[in-house]
Amino acid sequence: MSNESQTIRVGILGFGTVGQGTWKHLVENAESLKKILGVEVLPVRASVRDLTKDRKLAIDADALTDDSMSIVDDPGVDLICELMGGIEEARVLTLRAFANGKSVVTANKALICEHGEELFSEAEKAGVRYAFEASVAGGIPIIKVLRESLVANEFPLIYGILNGTSNYILTRMESEGATFDDVLADARDLGYVEADEALDLDGVDAAHKAVILAYLAHGMWISLKDITVEGIREISNEDLLAARKLGCKIKLIGVIRRNFENNHISVGVHPALVPVGEIIARTDGVYNGVSLTGTVVGTVVLTGRGAGQDPTAGSVISDIVDVVKGMKGMNSQPKLLHVTPDECTAATAKEICGCFYLRLRVDDRPGQLAQIAECLAEREVSLATVSQTPKDEDRSAQIILTTHQTNEHSIQLAIEALKQLPGVKESPVLFRMFDPNGFENQ
Ligand code: NAP
Ligand code: HSE
């Protein structure tokens, strides 16, 4: 701290959407932050990859560098915000900041998902903080609520929309009949999309966030390779309409369930048909929504902007304020976990139950539907509803099926068998039907 502890100087690694938002709001709110904290908190340096790029926010050229390590090692910087994304370089810089005695505020869920165990442990050893409110659900204060406000609870179910980009795309496809590509271009312009947009579209970004929530709620780091991760690329405008006829909306959801009888835990991210009566089904646009069912509180649902410059910067600044309070002895550092680590094991596919929606394109010929029903029945998958639309142009038909309750193991066997059936023209499209009230029976 400079000037006899009157200013906390913040170094920002990454000066893109979130980095510029954080700088801007720190400057604009400097007066009110000073009133809250009794010290000034000011951004002093930021790093980028390409110094020649135009930036929307103009700052002193001397404050920008392409050498992130020089900020981390700068004795004139008290606190680091890692807002550059990516894994390895961000990890090295974060560890170096800890070694230099500096707390780090991050929005980088990919890094936490991959190296959280190491990073939280190193931060603790160094006696500094690694704060990550902005890493899950953008502007929604979900980390604080889970770790602090709902500390009296255990969580049999946490589920919700954890990716703003995909929710924005699905919402506009459904409400305007817009094309996937057009809406994706708008989401990019609005600053919602990851530098690697496949992370958003293929469910990986939401899975990173689900893994972090699962760790906080249950103390178990789950590897991405052990969970179902599906994105939104296969969802067609027809699926969105078919779901509405079934009283549902298709949302990309993360689901974290724990069975407290055997401590088996399942985590997955996939599109699901969610009944329109659920708040999560009505959470549209860039909004995220997280439904937490706690043993004491019941169900709490939080919604808010899940991506974009301002909401995310707001979460970063909330962490900066907490870290500065800690530096000033104004509050003690909250414990990372309130649960016992490692008491859970992963649920098997047979334990993960639910109903499913299937879309198939088949030859329009006698006996086709019966063959499909038999194929499913042999794998203990029972049909609930069927609708068939002929496609005259190539004498095929589109069949939309929903199933009664079955499990992931059986439905995956059934899908593999359906692919082999003569007359099934394309790989079937499968979505889960999510019933938040039915999970207790599974
Ligand atoms: P972004 O707009 O792509 O900005 C990334 C910034 O980091 C850019 O300024 C880039 O420099 C810089 N950078 C990248 N690699 C670098 C390196 N090796 N050395 C120095 N600078 C480097 O990304 P963003 O949307 O702000 O996201 C930043 C982080 O926040 C990511 O972890 C993301 O997952 C997370 N996040 C984003 C949002 C959101 O709504 N955008 C919300 C929550 C969390 P150049 O500009 O020169 O390329
Ligand atoms: N790309 C992410 C999203 C940013 O769309 O949700 C917020 O983490």
Coordinates of C-alpha atoms and ligand atoms in Angstrom, one line a residue:
M1 CA 0.0 0.0 0.0
S2 CA 1.2 3.5 -0.8
N3 CA 1.0 6.9 0.9
E4 CA 1.1 5.4 4.4
S5 CA -1.6 2.9 3.5
Q6 CA -4.0 5.3 1.9
T7 CA -4.1 3.7 -1.6
I8 CA -4.5 0.0 -2.6
R9 CA -3.0 -0.3 -6.1
V10 CA -4.6 -2.8 -8.4
G11 CA -2.9 -4.5 -11.3
I12 CA -5.2 -6.0 -13.9
L13 CA -4.0 -9.0 -16.1
G14 CA -6.1 -8.8 -19.2
F15 CA -7.6 -5.6 -20.5
G16 CA -10.5 -7.0 -22.5
T17 CA -14.3 -7.1 -21.7
V18 CA -13.9 -7.7 -18.0
G19 CA -10.6 -6.1 -17.4
Q20 CA -11.7 -2.8 -18.9
G21 CA -15.0 -3.0 -17.1
T22 CA -13.2 -3.5 -13.8
W23 CA -10.9 -0.6 -14.4
K24 CA -13.8 1.7 -15.5
H25 CA -16.0 0.9 -12.4
L26 CA -13.1 1.1 -10.0
V27 CA -12.4 4.7 -11.2
E28 CA -16.0 5.7 -11.4
N29 CA -16.7 4.3 -7.9
A30 CA -13.5 5.5 -6.3
E31 CA -15.2 7.9 -3.9
S32 CA -17.8 5.4 -2.6
L33 CA -15.2 2.7 -2.3
K34 CA -13.0 5.0 -0.2
K35 CA -16.0 5.7 2.0
I36 CA -16.6 2.0 2.5
L37 CA -13.0 1.0 3.0
G38 CA -11.3 4.1 4.4
V39 CA -8.6 3.8 1.6
E40 CA -8.5 4.5 -2.1
V41 CA -8.6 1.5 -4.4
L42 CA -7.2 2.4 -7.8
P43 CA -6.2 0.5 -10.9
V44 CA -2.7 1.4 -11.8
R45 CA -1.5 -1.1 -14.5
A46 CA -3.0 -3.6 -17.0
S47 CA -1.6 -6.1 -19.4
V48 CA -2.6 -7.2 -22.9
R49 CA -1.3 -9.5 -25.6
D50 CA -1.3 -6.9 -28.3
L51 CA -0.4 -3.3 -27.4
T52 CA -1.4 -2.0 -30.8
K53 CA -5.1 -3.0 -30.6
D54 CA -7.7 -0.3 -30.2
R55 CA -9.4 -0.3 -26.8
K56 CA -12.8 1.1 -26.0
L57 CA -11.5 2.5 -22.7
A58 CA -8.6 4.9 -23.0
I59 CA -6.0 4.8 -20.3
D60 CA -2.5 6.2 -20.0
A61 CA -0.3 4.3 -22.4
D62 CA 2.3 3.9 -19.7
A63 CA -0.2 1.9 -17.7
L64 CA -0.5 -0.8 -20.4
T65 CA 2.1 -3.5 -20.9
D66 CA 2.4 -6.8 -22.7
D67 CA 4.5 -8.2 -19.9
S68 CA 2.0 -9.5 -17.3
M69 CA 4.8 -10.8 -15.0
S70 CA 6.1 -7.3 -14.6
I71 CA 2.8 -6.3 -13.0
V72 CA 2.8 -9.4 -10.7
D73 CA 6.4 -8.6 -9.6
D74 CA 5.8 -4.8 -9.4
P75 CA 6.2 -3.7 -5.7
G76 CA 3.9 -0.8 -6.6
V77 CA 1.0 -3.2 -7.2
D78 CA -0.8 -4.5 -4.1
L79 CA -3.5 -6.7 -5.5
I80 CA -3.8 -8.6 -8.8
C81 CA -7.0 -9.2 -10.9
E82 CA -6.5 -12.1 -13.3
L83 CA -8.9 -11.3 -16.1
M84 CA -7.0 -12.7 -19.1
G85 CA -8.5 -16.2 -19.3
G86 CA -6.6 -19.3 -20.5
I87 CA -5.0 -21.9 -18.3
E88 CA -1.2 -22.3 -18.1
E89 CA 0.0 -18.7 -18.3
A90 CA -2.7 -17.6 -15.9
R91 CA -1.8 -20.4 -13.5
V92 CA 1.9 -19.4 -13.4
L93 CA 1.1 -15.7 -12.9
T94 CA -1.4 -16.5 -10.1
L95 CA 1.1 -18.7 -8.3
R96 CA 3.8 -16.0 -8.6
A97 CA 1.4 -13.4 -7.2
F98 CA 0.8 -15.7 -4.2
A99 CA 4.5 -16.2 -3.8
N100 CA 4.9 -12.4 -3.8
G101 CA 2.3 -12.1 -1.0
K102 CA -0.4 -10.7 -3.3
S103 CA -4.1 -11.8 -3.2
V104 CA -5.6 -12.5 -6.6
V105 CA -9.2 -11.9 -7.8
T106 CA -10.2 -13.9 -10.8
A107 CA -13.1 -14.5 -13.2
N108 CA -11.3 -17.5 -14.7
K109 CA -13.5 -20.6 -14.2
A110 CA -11.5 -22.7 -16.6
L111 CA -8.4 -22.3 -14.5
I112 CA -10.2 -23.0 -11.2
C113 CA -11.8 -26.1 -12.6
E114 CA -8.5 -27.5 -13.8
H115 CA -6.1 -26.3 -11.0
G116 CA -8.4 -25.1 -8.2
E117 CA -7.1 -27.6 -5.7
E118 CA -3.5 -26.4 -6.2
L119 CA -4.3 -22.7 -6.3
F120 CA -6.5 -22.6 -3.2
S121 CA -3.9 -24.6 -1.3
E122 CA -1.0 -22.3 -2.4
A123 CA -3.0 -19.2 -1.6
E124 CA -3.7 -20.6 1.9
K125 CA 0.0 -21.4 2.4
A126 CA 1.0 -17.9 1.3
G127 CA -1.6 -16.4 3.6
V128 CA -3.3 -14.5 0.8
R129 CA -6.7 -14.8 -0.8
Y130 CA -7.9 -16.3 -4.1
A131 CA -11.3 -14.7 -4.7
F132 CA -13.5 -15.9 -7.6
E133 CA -17.1 -14.5 -7.4
A134 CA -17.0 -13.5 -11.0
S135 CA -16.1 -17.0 -12.1
V136 CA -19.6 -18.4 -11.8
A137 CA -22.8 -16.8 -13.2
G138 CA -21.4 -13.3 -13.9
G139 CA -23.2 -10.7 -11.8
I140 CA -25.0 -13.2 -9.5
P141 CA -23.4 -13.4 -6.1
I142 CA -23.7 -17.1 -6.1
I143 CA -20.3 -17.9 -4.5
K144 CA -21.0 -15.7 -1.5
V145 CA -24.5 -17.0 -1.1
L146 CA -23.4 -20.6 -1.2
R147 CA -20.4 -20.2 1.1
E148 CA -21.8 -17.7 3.5
S149 CA -25.5 -17.0 3.4
L150 CA -26.6 -20.6 3.1
V151 CA -23.9 -22.0 5.4
A152 CA -26.5 -23.9 7.5
N153 CA -27.5 -26.1 4.6
E154 CA -26.6 -29.2 2.8
F155 CA -27.6 -29.3 -0.9
P156 CA -29.3 -32.4 -2.4
L157 CA -29.9 -30.4 -5.6
I158 CA -28.3 -27.4 -7.3
Y159 CA -29.3 -26.7 -10.9
G160 CA -29.6 -23.9 -13.3
I161 CA -28.5 -21.9 -16.3
L162 CA -24.8 -21.2 -16.0
N163 CA -23.9 -19.9 -19.4
G164 CA -25.2 -16.5 -20.6
T165 CA -24.2 -16.9 -24.2
S166 CA -26.1 -20.1 -24.8
N167 CA -29.2 -18.9 -23.0
Y168 CA -29.1 -15.7 -25.0
I169 CA -28.9 -17.7 -28.2
L170 CA -31.7 -20.2 -27.3
T171 CA -34.0 -17.3 -26.1
R172 CA -33.7 -15.4 -29.4
M173 CA -34.0 -18.6 -31.5
E174 CA -37.2 -19.4 -29.6
S175 CA -38.7 -15.9 -29.4
E176 CA -37.8 -14.5 -32.8
G177 CA -37.1 -17.6 -34.8
A178 CA -33.6 -16.1 -35.3
T179 CA -30.8 -18.3 -36.7
F180 CA -28.0 -19.6 -34.4
D181 CA -25.3 -17.9 -36.4
D182 CA -26.9 -14.4 -36.3
V183 CA -27.5 -14.5 -32.6
L184 CA -24.0 -15.8 -31.9
A185 CA -22.6 -12.8 -33.8
D186 CA -24.7 -10.4 -31.6
A187 CA -23.5 -12.3 -28.4
R188 CA -19.9 -11.7 -29.5
D189 CA -20.6 -8.0 -30.0
L190 CA -22.1 -7.8 -26.6
G191 CA -19.0 -9.2 -24.9
Y192 CA -20.7 -12.4 -23.7
V193 CA -18.7 -15.0 -25.6
E194 CA -15.4 -16.6 -24.5
A195 CA -12.3 -16.0 -26.6
D196 CA -12.7 -19.7 -27.5
E197 CA -16.4 -19.7 -28.3
A198 CA -16.6 -23.5 -28.3
L199 CA -16.4 -23.3 -24.5
D200 CA -19.8 -21.6 -24.5
L201 CA -21.5 -23.5 -27.3
D202 CA -20.4 -27.0 -26.3
G203 CA -21.3 -26.7 -22.6
V204 CA -17.8 -26.7 -21.3
D205 CA -17.9 -23.2 -19.8
A206 CA -21.1 -24.2 -17.9
A207 CA -19.4 -27.4 -16.8
H208 CA -16.4 -25.4 -15.4
K209 CA -18.9 -23.5 -13.3
A210 CA -20.8 -26.6 -12.2
V211 CA -17.6 -28.2 -11.1
I212 CA -16.8 -25.1 -8.9
L213 CA -20.3 -25.2 -7.4
A214 CA -20.1 -28.9 -6.8
Y215 CA -16.7 -28.4 -5.0
L216 CA -18.1 -25.6 -2.8
A217 CA -21.2 -27.5 -1.9
H218 CA -19.7 -31.0 -1.5
G219 CA -16.0 -30.7 -1.2
M220 CA -15.2 -32.9 -4.1
W221 CA -13.3 -31.9 -7.2
I222 CA -15.0 -33.6 -10.2
S223 CA -13.1 -34.0 -13.4
L224 CA -14.7 -32.8 -16.6
K225 CA -13.9 -36.1 -18.3
D226 CA -16.1 -37.9 -15.8
I227 CA -19.3 -36.0 -16.4
T228 CA -21.8 -35.5 -19.2
V229 CA -21.1 -32.2 -21.0
E230 CA -23.3 -31.3 -23.9
G231 CA -23.9 -28.0 -25.6
I232 CA -26.5 -26.3 -27.7
R233 CA -25.4 -26.9 -31.3
E234 CA -27.9 -29.6 -31.9
I235 CA -31.0 -27.7 -30.7
S236 CA -33.1 -26.8 -33.7
N237 CA -36.0 -24.2 -33.9
E238 CA -38.3 -27.3 -34.3
D239 CA -37.1 -28.7 -30.9
L240 CA -37.8 -25.4 -29.2
L241 CA -41.4 -25.4 -30.6
A242 CA -41.9 -29.1 -29.8
A243 CA -40.8 -28.5 -26.2
R244 CA -43.3 -25.6 -25.9
K245 CA -46.1 -28.1 -26.9
L246 CA -44.9 -30.3 -24.1
G247 CA -45.2 -27.4 -21.6
C248 CA -41.5 -26.9 -21.4
K249 CA -38.6 -24.7 -22.6
I250 CA -35.2 -26.1 -23.6
K251 CA -32.4 -24.7 -21.5
L252 CA -28.8 -25.5 -21.2
I253 CA -28.6 -26.5 -17.5
G254 CA -26.0 -27.7 -15.1
V255 CA -27.3 -30.2 -12.5
I256 CA -25.5 -31.2 -9.3
R257 CA -27.2 -33.8 -7.3
R258 CA -26.1 -35.6 -4.1
N259 CA -27.8 -38.6 -2.6
F260 CA -27.1 -38.2 1.1
E261 CA -27.8 -41.9 1.8
N262 CA -24.8 -43.1 -0.1
N263 CA -23.0 -39.8 -0.7
H264 CA -22.9 -40.4 -4.4
I265 CA -22.8 -37.2 -6.4
S266 CA -23.6 -36.5 -10.0
V267 CA -22.7 -33.5 -12.1
G268 CA -23.8 -32.9 -15.6
V269 CA -24.3 -30.1 -18.2
H270 CA -26.8 -30.7 -21.0
P271 CA -29.8 -29.2 -22.7
A272 CA -33.0 -30.1 -20.9
L273 CA -36.7 -29.6 -21.3
V274 CA -37.6 -27.6 -18.1
P275 CA -41.4 -27.2 -17.2
V276 CA -42.4 -23.6 -17.9
G277 CA -43.7 -23.3 -14.3
E278 CA -40.0 -23.3 -13.1
I279 CA -38.3 -19.9 -12.7
I280 CA -35.3 -21.4 -14.5
A281 CA -37.4 -22.1 -17.6
R282 CA -38.5 -18.5 -17.6
T283 CA -34.9 -17.2 -17.1
D284 CA -34.2 -15.7 -20.6
G285 CA -31.6 -13.8 -22.5
V286 CA -28.2 -13.4 -21.0
Y287 CA -29.6 -14.0 -17.6
N288 CA -28.4 -17.0 -15.6
G289 CA -30.5 -18.7 -12.9
V290 CA -29.3 -20.9 -10.1
S291 CA -31.8 -22.9 -8.0
L292 CA -30.3 -24.2 -4.7
T293 CA -32.3 -26.7 -2.7
G294 CA -30.9 -26.6 0.8
T295 CA -31.9 -28.8 3.7
V296 CA -32.7 -25.9 5.9
V297 CA -33.8 -23.1 3.7
G298 CA -35.7 -25.1 1.0
T299 CA -35.3 -23.8 -2.5
V300 CA -33.7 -20.4 -3.3
V301 CA -33.5 -19.2 -6.8
L302 CA -31.1 -16.5 -7.9
T303 CA -31.3 -14.9 -11.3
G304 CA -29.3 -12.1 -12.9
R305 CA -27.0 -11.2 -15.8
G306 CA -24.6 -14.1 -16.3
A307 CA -22.2 -12.5 -18.7
G308 CA -21.1 -9.1 -20.0
Q309 CA -18.8 -6.3 -18.9
D310 CA -20.7 -4.5 -16.2
P311 CA -22.2 -7.4 -14.2
T312 CA -19.0 -9.3 -14.2
A313 CA -16.9 -6.3 -13.3
G314 CA -19.4 -5.8 -10.4
S315 CA -18.5 -9.3 -9.1
V316 CA -14.8 -8.6 -9.5
I317 CA -15.1 -5.4 -7.5
S318 CA -17.1 -7.1 -4.8
D319 CA -14.1 -9.5 -4.3
I320 CA -11.7 -6.6 -4.4
V321 CA -13.6 -5.0 -1.6
D322 CA -13.5 -8.2 0.5
V323 CA -9.8 -8.7 -0.1
V324 CA -9.1 -5.1 0.9
K325 CA -11.2 -5.5 4.0
G326 CA -9.1 -8.5 4.8
M327 CA -5.9 -6.5 4.2
K328 CA -7.1 -3.8 6.6
G329 CA -8.2 -6.4 9.2
M330 CA -11.8 -5.3 8.7
N331 CA -13.0 -8.9 8.4
S332 CA -11.6 -12.3 8.7
Q333 CA -11.1 -14.5 5.6
P334 CA -14.1 -16.8 5.2
K335 CA -13.2 -20.5 5.1
L336 CA -13.2 -21.9 1.6
L337 CA -15.2 -24.9 2.5
H338 CA -17.8 -25.6 5.1
V339 CA -18.3 -29.2 4.2
T340 CA -16.0 -32.2 4.8
P341 CA -13.9 -32.8 1.7
D342 CA -13.8 -36.2 0.0
E343 CA -16.8 -37.8 1.6
C344 CA -18.6 -38.1 -1.8
T345 CA -18.0 -40.5 -4.7
A346 CA -19.3 -40.2 -8.2
A347 CA -22.8 -41.6 -9.0
T348 CA -23.0 -44.3 -11.7
A349 CA -24.9 -43.9 -14.9
K350 CA -27.6 -46.3 -13.6
E351 CA -28.2 -44.0 -10.6
I352 CA -28.8 -40.9 -12.7
C353 CA -32.5 -41.2 -13.5
G354 CA -34.9 -39.1 -15.5
C355 CA -37.2 -38.8 -18.6
F356 CA -35.8 -38.0 -22.0
Y357 CA -36.8 -36.3 -25.3
L358 CA -35.6 -37.9 -28.6
R359 CA -35.8 -36.6 -32.1
L360 CA -35.2 -39.1 -34.9
R361 CA -35.2 -38.9 -38.7
V362 CA -36.4 -42.1 -40.2
D363 CA -37.7 -43.7 -43.4
D364 CA -41.4 -43.3 -43.5
R365 CA -42.4 -46.9 -44.0
P366 CA -44.7 -49.4 -42.2
G367 CA -43.4 -50.9 -39.0
Q368 CA -40.7 -48.3 -38.4
L369 CA -42.3 -46.9 -35.2
A370 CA -42.9 -50.4 -33.8
Q371 CA -39.2 -51.3 -34.4
I372 CA -38.1 -48.1 -32.5
A373 CA -40.5 -48.8 -29.6
E374 CA -39.2 -52.4 -29.4
C375 CA -35.6 -51.3 -29.5
L376 CA -36.2 -48.9 -26.6
A377 CA -38.3 -51.5 -24.6
E378 CA -35.5 -54.0 -24.9
R379 CA -33.3 -51.5 -23.0
E380 CA -36.0 -50.8 -20.4
V381 CA -36.9 -47.4 -21.9
S382 CA -40.6 -46.9 -22.0
L383 CA -42.4 -44.4 -24.3
A384 CA -44.5 -41.6 -22.8
T385 CA -45.4 -39.6 -26.0
V386 CA -44.9 -39.9 -29.7
S387 CA -45.4 -37.4 -32.5
Q388 CA -44.5 -38.0 -36.1
T389 CA -44.3 -35.4 -38.9
P390 CA -43.9 -36.7 -42.5
K391 CA -41.2 -34.9 -44.6
D392 CA -42.5 -35.4 -48.1
E393 CA -39.3 -34.3 -49.9
D394 CA -37.3 -37.5 -49.2
R395 CA -40.1 -39.8 -47.9
S396 CA -38.7 -39.6 -44.4
A397 CA -40.4 -38.7 -41.2
Q398 CA -39.3 -36.8 -38.1
I399 CA -40.3 -38.6 -34.9
I400 CA -40.3 -36.9 -31.5
L401 CA -40.5 -39.2 -28.5
T402 CA -40.5 -38.6 -24.8
T403 CA -39.8 -41.4 -22.4
H404 CA -41.0 -42.4 -18.9
Q405 CA -38.4 -42.4 -16.1
T406 CA -35.3 -44.4 -17.0
N407 CA -31.6 -43.9 -16.4
E408 CA -28.6 -42.6 -18.3
H409 CA -27.2 -46.1 -18.7
S410 CA -30.3 -47.5 -20.4
I411 CA -30.9 -44.5 -22.6
Q412 CA -27.3 -44.5 -23.9
L413 CA -27.6 -48.2 -24.7
A414 CA -30.9 -47.4 -26.5
I415 CA -29.3 -44.6 -28.5
E416 CA -26.5 -46.8 -29.7
A417 CA -29.0 -49.5 -30.7
L418 CA -31.2 -47.0 -32.5
K419 CA -28.3 -45.8 -34.6
Q420 CA -27.9 -49.4 -35.9
L421 CA -31.6 -49.8 -36.9
P422 CA -32.3 -49.9 -40.6
G423 CA -34.3 -46.8 -41.5
V424 CA -32.9 -44.5 -38.9
K425 CA -31.3 -41.9 -41.1
E426 CA -29.3 -39.7 -38.7
S427 CA -27.9 -40.0 -35.2
P428 CA -30.8 -39.4 -32.8
V429 CA -30.9 -36.1 -30.9
L430 CA -31.3 -36.6 -27.2
F431 CA -32.3 -34.1 -24.5
R432 CA -33.0 -34.6 -20.9
M433 CA -36.4 -33.6 -19.4
F434 CA -35.7 -32.0 -16.1
D435 CA -38.1 -32.3 -13.2
P436 CA -36.7 -30.6 -10.1
N437 CA -39.5 -32.1 -8.0
G438 CA -38.9 -35.6 -9.2
F439 CA -35.2 -36.0 -8.3
E440 CA -35.9 -37.2 -4.8
N441 CA -37.4 -40.4 -6.1
Q442 CA -34.3 -41.2 -8.2
Ligands
NAP1 P1 -11.4 -10.9 -23.5 O1 -12.3 -9.8 -23.8 O2 -10.9 -11.8 -24.6 O3 -10.1 -10.3 -22.8 C1 -8.9 -11.0 -22.5 C2 -7.8 -10.0 -22.2 O4 -6.7 -10.7 -21.8 C3 -7.4 -9.2 -23.5 O5 -7.1 -7.9 -23.2 C4 -6.1 -10.0 -24.0 O6 -5.2 -9.2 -24.7 C5 -5.6 -10.4 -22.6 N1 -4.7 -11.5 -22.7 C6 -5.0 -12.8 -23.0 N2 -4.0 -13.6 -23.0 C7 -2.9 -12.8 -22.5 C8 -1.6 -13.0 -22.2 N3 -1.1 -14.3 -22.4 N4 -0.8 -12.0 -21.8 C9 -1.4 -10.8 -21.6 N5 -2.7 -10.5 -21.9 C10 -3.4 -11.5 -22.3 O7 -11.9 -11.8 -22.3 P2 -13.0 -11.5 -21.2 O8 -14.4 -11.7 -21.8 O9 -12.7 -10.2 -20.6 O10 -12.7 -12.6 -20.2 C11 -11.7 -12.6 -19.3 C12 -11.9 -13.7 -18.2 O11 -13.1 -13.5 -17.6 C13 -11.9 -15.1 -18.8 O12 -11.4 -16.0 -17.8 C14 -13.5 -15.3 -18.9 O13 -13.8 -16.7 -18.8 C15 -13.9 -14.6 -17.7 N6 -15.3 -14.1 -17.7 C16 -15.8 -13.4 -18.7 C17 -17.1 -13.0 -18.7 C18 -17.7 -12.2 -19.8 O14 -18.9 -11.9 -19.8 N7 -16.9 -11.7 -20.8 C19 -17.9 -13.2 -17.6 C20 -17.3 -13.9 -16.5 C21 -16.1 -14.4 -16.6 P3 -5.6 -8.6 -26.1 O15 -6.7 -7.7 -25.9 O16 -4.3 -7.9 -26.5 O17 -5.9 -9.8 -27.0
HSE2 N1 -19.0 -16.8 -21.8 C1 -19.6 -16.8 -20.5 C2 -21.1 -16.9 -20.6 C3 -19.2 -15.6 -19.7 O1 -21.6 -16.7 -21.7 O2 -21.7 -17.3 -19.6 C4 -19.6 -15.6 -18.3 O3 -18.9 -16.6 -17.5

